[in-house]
């Protein structure tokens, strides 16, 4: 089963708990940018027509040890995502099942 590209955003509020937001990008229309705010903090910006997600430093302030650790985790996850995409795409190409969803 193949679904059309989409972005899925939900916001859940349960009583006195903090709201939880979930964003899922399943589209070739995603844009990834890096911004730097006043040479003080970096901002990783992911966006589609339907949603924007910005990841920045703790409290939107100066960079902390935790921010550097999180940036490494994001980098490692992105590297694994790339490796998995390349592996799966290569396997699909070998079996003739590769498709280009950017035309969808």
mmCIF file with all atom_site columns, C-alpha atoms in Angstrom:
data_model
loop_
_atom_site.group_PDB
_atom_site.id
_atom_site.type_symbol
_atom_site.label_atom_id
_atom_site.label_alt_id
_atom_site.label_comp_id
_atom_site.label_asym_id
_atom_site.label_entity_id
_atom_site.label_seq_id
_atom_site.pdbx_PDB_ins_code
_atom_site.Cartn_x
_atom_site.Cartn_y
_atom_site.Cartn_z
_atom_site.occupancy
_atom_site.B_iso_or_equiv
_atom_site.pdbx_formal_charge
_atom_site.auth_seq_id
_atom_site.auth_comp_id
_atom_site.auth_asym_id
_atom_site.auth_atom_id
_atom_site.pdbx_PDB_model_num
ATOM 1   C CA . UNK A 1 1   ? 0.000  0.000  0.000   1.00 0.00 ? 1   UNK A CA 1
ATOM 2   C CA . UNK A 1 2   ? 1.367  3.412  -0.978  1.00 0.00 ? 2   UNK A CA 1
ATOM 3   C CA . UNK A 1 3   ? 0.059  6.585  0.645   1.00 0.00 ? 3   UNK A CA 1
ATOM 4   C CA . UNK A 1 4   ? 0.155  10.035 -0.881  1.00 0.00 ? 4   UNK A CA 1
ATOM 5   C CA . UNK A 1 5   ? 2.729  12.380 0.696   1.00 0.00 ? 5   UNK A CA 1
ATOM 6   C CA . UNK A 1 6   ? 1.485  14.094 3.852   1.00 0.00 ? 6   UNK A CA 1
ATOM 7   C CA . UNK A 1 7   ? 2.424  15.968 7.025   1.00 0.00 ? 7   UNK A CA 1
ATOM 8   C CA . UNK A 1 8   ? 0.631  14.939 10.217  1.00 0.00 ? 8   UNK A CA 1
ATOM 9   C CA . UNK A 1 9   ? 0.465  17.306 13.207  1.00 0.00 ? 9   UNK A CA 1
ATOM 10  C CA . UNK A 1 10  ? -1.369 16.649 16.485  1.00 0.00 ? 10  UNK A CA 1
ATOM 11  C CA . UNK A 1 11  ? -1.554 18.504 19.770  1.00 0.00 ? 11  UNK A CA 1
ATOM 12  C CA . UNK A 1 12  ? -2.734 16.630 22.868  1.00 0.00 ? 12  UNK A CA 1
ATOM 13  C CA . UNK A 1 13  ? -3.712 18.273 26.144  1.00 0.00 ? 13  UNK A CA 1
ATOM 14  C CA . UNK A 1 14  ? -4.519 16.051 29.124  1.00 0.00 ? 14  UNK A CA 1
ATOM 15  C CA . UNK A 1 15  ? -5.677 17.791 32.299  1.00 0.00 ? 15  UNK A CA 1
ATOM 16  C CA . UNK A 1 16  ? -2.864 19.615 34.077  1.00 0.00 ? 16  UNK A CA 1
ATOM 17  C CA . UNK A 1 17  ? -0.107 17.882 32.085  1.00 0.00 ? 17  UNK A CA 1
ATOM 18  C CA . UNK A 1 18  ? 2.066  19.766 29.617  1.00 0.00 ? 18  UNK A CA 1
ATOM 19  C CA . UNK A 1 19  ? 0.682  19.713 26.060  1.00 0.00 ? 19  UNK A CA 1
ATOM 20  C CA . UNK A 1 20  ? 2.315  17.209 23.714  1.00 0.00 ? 20  UNK A CA 1
ATOM 21  C CA . UNK A 1 21  ? 2.874  17.981 20.041  1.00 0.00 ? 21  UNK A CA 1
ATOM 22  C CA . UNK A 1 22  ? 3.617  15.300 17.466  1.00 0.00 ? 22  UNK A CA 1
ATOM 23  C CA . UNK A 1 23  ? 4.785  16.108 13.944  1.00 0.00 ? 23  UNK A CA 1
ATOM 24  C CA . UNK A 1 24  ? 5.335  13.489 11.225  1.00 0.00 ? 24  UNK A CA 1
ATOM 25  C CA . UNK A 1 25  ? 6.736  14.433 7.827   1.00 0.00 ? 25  UNK A CA 1
ATOM 26  C CA . UNK A 1 26  ? 5.998  11.944 5.033   1.00 0.00 ? 26  UNK A CA 1
ATOM 27  C CA . UNK A 1 27  ? 6.565  14.155 2.033   1.00 0.00 ? 27  UNK A CA 1
ATOM 28  C CA . UNK A 1 28  ? 9.298  15.074 -0.444  1.00 0.00 ? 28  UNK A CA 1
ATOM 29  C CA . UNK A 1 29  ? 8.268  18.714 0.044   1.00 0.00 ? 29  UNK A CA 1
ATOM 30  C CA . UNK A 1 30  ? 10.165 19.026 3.328   1.00 0.00 ? 30  UNK A CA 1
ATOM 31  C CA . UNK A 1 31  ? 12.663 21.829 3.616   1.00 0.00 ? 31  UNK A CA 1
ATOM 32  C CA . UNK A 1 32  ? 15.628 21.720 6.004   1.00 0.00 ? 32  UNK A CA 1
ATOM 33  C CA . UNK A 1 33  ? 17.506 24.905 6.865   1.00 0.00 ? 33  UNK A CA 1
ATOM 34  C CA . UNK A 1 34  ? 20.018 26.033 9.451   1.00 0.00 ? 34  UNK A CA 1
ATOM 35  C CA . UNK A 1 35  ? 19.692 29.533 10.842  1.00 0.00 ? 35  UNK A CA 1
ATOM 36  C CA . UNK A 1 36  ? 22.005 31.318 13.242  1.00 0.00 ? 36  UNK A CA 1
ATOM 37  C CA . UNK A 1 37  ? 20.456 33.904 15.540  1.00 0.00 ? 37  UNK A CA 1
ATOM 38  C CA . UNK A 1 38  ? 22.779 36.835 16.226  1.00 0.00 ? 38  UNK A CA 1
ATOM 39  C CA . UNK A 1 39  ? 25.783 34.484 16.193  1.00 0.00 ? 39  UNK A CA 1
ATOM 40  C CA . UNK A 1 40  ? 24.591 33.217 19.600  1.00 0.00 ? 40  UNK A CA 1
ATOM 41  C CA . UNK A 1 41  ? 22.515 30.134 18.846  1.00 0.00 ? 41  UNK A CA 1
ATOM 42  C CA . UNK A 1 42  ? 21.824 27.818 15.912  1.00 0.00 ? 42  UNK A CA 1
ATOM 43  C CA . UNK A 1 43  ? 18.299 26.890 14.830  1.00 0.00 ? 43  UNK A CA 1
ATOM 44  C CA . UNK A 1 44  ? 17.497 23.745 12.844  1.00 0.00 ? 44  UNK A CA 1
ATOM 45  C CA . UNK A 1 45  ? 14.339 24.456 10.835  1.00 0.00 ? 45  UNK A CA 1
ATOM 46  C CA . UNK A 1 46  ? 12.236 21.715 9.227   1.00 0.00 ? 46  UNK A CA 1
ATOM 47  C CA . UNK A 1 47  ? 9.179  22.798 7.260   1.00 0.00 ? 47  UNK A CA 1
ATOM 48  C CA . UNK A 1 48  ? 6.470  21.817 4.817   1.00 0.00 ? 48  UNK A CA 1
ATOM 49  C CA . UNK A 1 49  ? 3.449  23.775 3.633   1.00 0.00 ? 49  UNK A CA 1
ATOM 50  C CA . UNK A 1 50  ? 1.550  22.339 6.613   1.00 0.00 ? 50  UNK A CA 1
ATOM 51  C CA . UNK A 1 51  ? 4.019  22.574 9.500   1.00 0.00 ? 51  UNK A CA 1
ATOM 52  C CA . UNK A 1 52  ? 7.198  24.151 10.840  1.00 0.00 ? 52  UNK A CA 1
ATOM 53  C CA . UNK A 1 53  ? 9.494  22.629 13.452  1.00 0.00 ? 53  UNK A CA 1
ATOM 54  C CA . UNK A 1 54  ? 12.381 24.600 14.905  1.00 0.00 ? 54  UNK A CA 1
ATOM 55  C CA . UNK A 1 55  ? 14.991 23.061 17.193  1.00 0.00 ? 55  UNK A CA 1
ATOM 56  C CA . UNK A 1 56  ? 17.310 25.379 19.067  1.00 0.00 ? 56  UNK A CA 1
ATOM 57  C CA . UNK A 1 57  ? 19.318 25.720 22.232  1.00 0.00 ? 57  UNK A CA 1
ATOM 58  C CA . UNK A 1 58  ? 18.056 25.304 25.797  1.00 0.00 ? 58  UNK A CA 1
ATOM 59  C CA . UNK A 1 59  ? 15.770 28.192 26.661  1.00 0.00 ? 59  UNK A CA 1
ATOM 60  C CA . UNK A 1 60  ? 16.729 29.787 23.333  1.00 0.00 ? 60  UNK A CA 1
ATOM 61  C CA . UNK A 1 61  ? 19.895 30.969 25.064  1.00 0.00 ? 61  UNK A CA 1
ATOM 62  C CA . UNK A 1 62  ? 23.634 30.351 24.786  1.00 0.00 ? 62  UNK A CA 1
ATOM 63  C CA . UNK A 1 63  ? 24.821 26.867 23.813  1.00 0.00 ? 63  UNK A CA 1
ATOM 64  C CA . UNK A 1 64  ? 25.169 24.394 26.712  1.00 0.00 ? 64  UNK A CA 1
ATOM 65  C CA . UNK A 1 65  ? 26.824 20.973 27.048  1.00 0.00 ? 65  UNK A CA 1
ATOM 66  C CA . UNK A 1 66  ? 23.358 19.429 26.739  1.00 0.00 ? 66  UNK A CA 1
ATOM 67  C CA . UNK A 1 67  ? 22.776 21.310 23.448  1.00 0.00 ? 67  UNK A CA 1
ATOM 68  C CA . UNK A 1 68  ? 26.027 19.915 22.026  1.00 0.00 ? 68  UNK A CA 1
ATOM 69  C CA . UNK A 1 69  ? 25.007 16.381 23.100  1.00 0.00 ? 69  UNK A CA 1
ATOM 70  C CA . UNK A 1 70  ? 21.572 16.805 21.498  1.00 0.00 ? 70  UNK A CA 1
ATOM 71  C CA . UNK A 1 71  ? 23.146 18.116 18.272  1.00 0.00 ? 71  UNK A CA 1
ATOM 72  C CA . UNK A 1 72  ? 25.348 14.994 18.145  1.00 0.00 ? 72  UNK A CA 1
ATOM 73  C CA . UNK A 1 73  ? 22.278 12.778 18.648  1.00 0.00 ? 73  UNK A CA 1
ATOM 74  C CA . UNK A 1 74  ? 20.460 14.570 15.812  1.00 0.00 ? 74  UNK A CA 1
ATOM 75  C CA . UNK A 1 75  ? 23.547 14.228 13.588  1.00 0.00 ? 75  UNK A CA 1
ATOM 76  C CA . UNK A 1 76  ? 23.898 10.505 14.355  1.00 0.00 ? 76  UNK A CA 1
ATOM 77  C CA . UNK A 1 77  ? 20.193 9.883  13.775  1.00 0.00 ? 77  UNK A CA 1
ATOM 78  C CA . UNK A 1 78  ? 20.339 11.786 10.457  1.00 0.00 ? 78  UNK A CA 1
ATOM 79  C CA . UNK A 1 79  ? 23.410 9.782  9.387   1.00 0.00 ? 79  UNK A CA 1
ATOM 80  C CA . UNK A 1 80  ? 21.583 6.519  10.194  1.00 0.00 ? 80  UNK A CA 1
ATOM 81  C CA . UNK A 1 81  ? 18.474 7.778  8.348   1.00 0.00 ? 81  UNK A CA 1
ATOM 82  C CA . UNK A 1 82  ? 20.661 8.485  5.293   1.00 0.00 ? 82  UNK A CA 1
ATOM 83  C CA . UNK A 1 83  ? 22.298 5.057  5.484   1.00 0.00 ? 83  UNK A CA 1
ATOM 84  C CA . UNK A 1 84  ? 18.906 3.324  5.783   1.00 0.00 ? 84  UNK A CA 1
ATOM 85  C CA . UNK A 1 85  ? 17.445 5.327  2.881   1.00 0.00 ? 85  UNK A CA 1
ATOM 86  C CA . UNK A 1 86  ? 20.458 4.519  0.676   1.00 0.00 ? 86  UNK A CA 1
ATOM 87  C CA . UNK A 1 87  ? 20.334 0.820  1.614   1.00 0.00 ? 87  UNK A CA 1
ATOM 88  C CA . UNK A 1 88  ? 16.584 0.511  0.992   1.00 0.00 ? 88  UNK A CA 1
ATOM 89  C CA . UNK A 1 89  ? 16.709 2.552  -2.213  1.00 0.00 ? 89  UNK A CA 1
ATOM 90  C CA . UNK A 1 90  ? 19.557 0.416  -3.512  1.00 0.00 ? 90  UNK A CA 1
ATOM 91  C CA . UNK A 1 91  ? 17.573 -2.742 -2.741  1.00 0.00 ? 91  UNK A CA 1
ATOM 92  C CA . UNK A 1 92  ? 14.489 -1.349 -4.454  1.00 0.00 ? 92  UNK A CA 1
ATOM 93  C CA . UNK A 1 93  ? 16.511 -0.349 -7.510  1.00 0.00 ? 93  UNK A CA 1
ATOM 94  C CA . UNK A 1 94  ? 17.935 -3.860 -7.730  1.00 0.00 ? 94  UNK A CA 1
ATOM 95  C CA . UNK A 1 95  ? 14.433 -5.372 -7.749  1.00 0.00 ? 95  UNK A CA 1
ATOM 96  C CA . UNK A 1 96  ? 12.945 -2.689 -10.025 1.00 0.00 ? 96  UNK A CA 1
ATOM 97  C CA . UNK A 1 97  ? 10.641 -1.321 -7.298  1.00 0.00 ? 97  UNK A CA 1
ATOM 98  C CA . UNK A 1 98  ? 12.209 2.114  -6.897  1.00 0.00 ? 98  UNK A CA 1
ATOM 99  C CA . UNK A 1 99  ? 9.815  5.005  -7.390  1.00 0.00 ? 99  UNK A CA 1
ATOM 100 C CA . UNK A 1 100 ? 10.292 8.731  -7.379  1.00 0.00 ? 100 UNK A CA 1
ATOM 101 C CA . UNK A 1 101 ? 7.607  10.244 -5.110  1.00 0.00 ? 101 UNK A CA 1
ATOM 102 C CA . UNK A 1 102 ? 8.682  13.815 -5.922  1.00 0.00 ? 102 UNK A CA 1
ATOM 103 C CA . UNK A 1 103 ? 6.425  13.660 -8.975  1.00 0.00 ? 103 UNK A CA 1
ATOM 104 C CA . UNK A 1 104 ? 3.400  12.874 -6.757  1.00 0.00 ? 104 UNK A CA 1
#
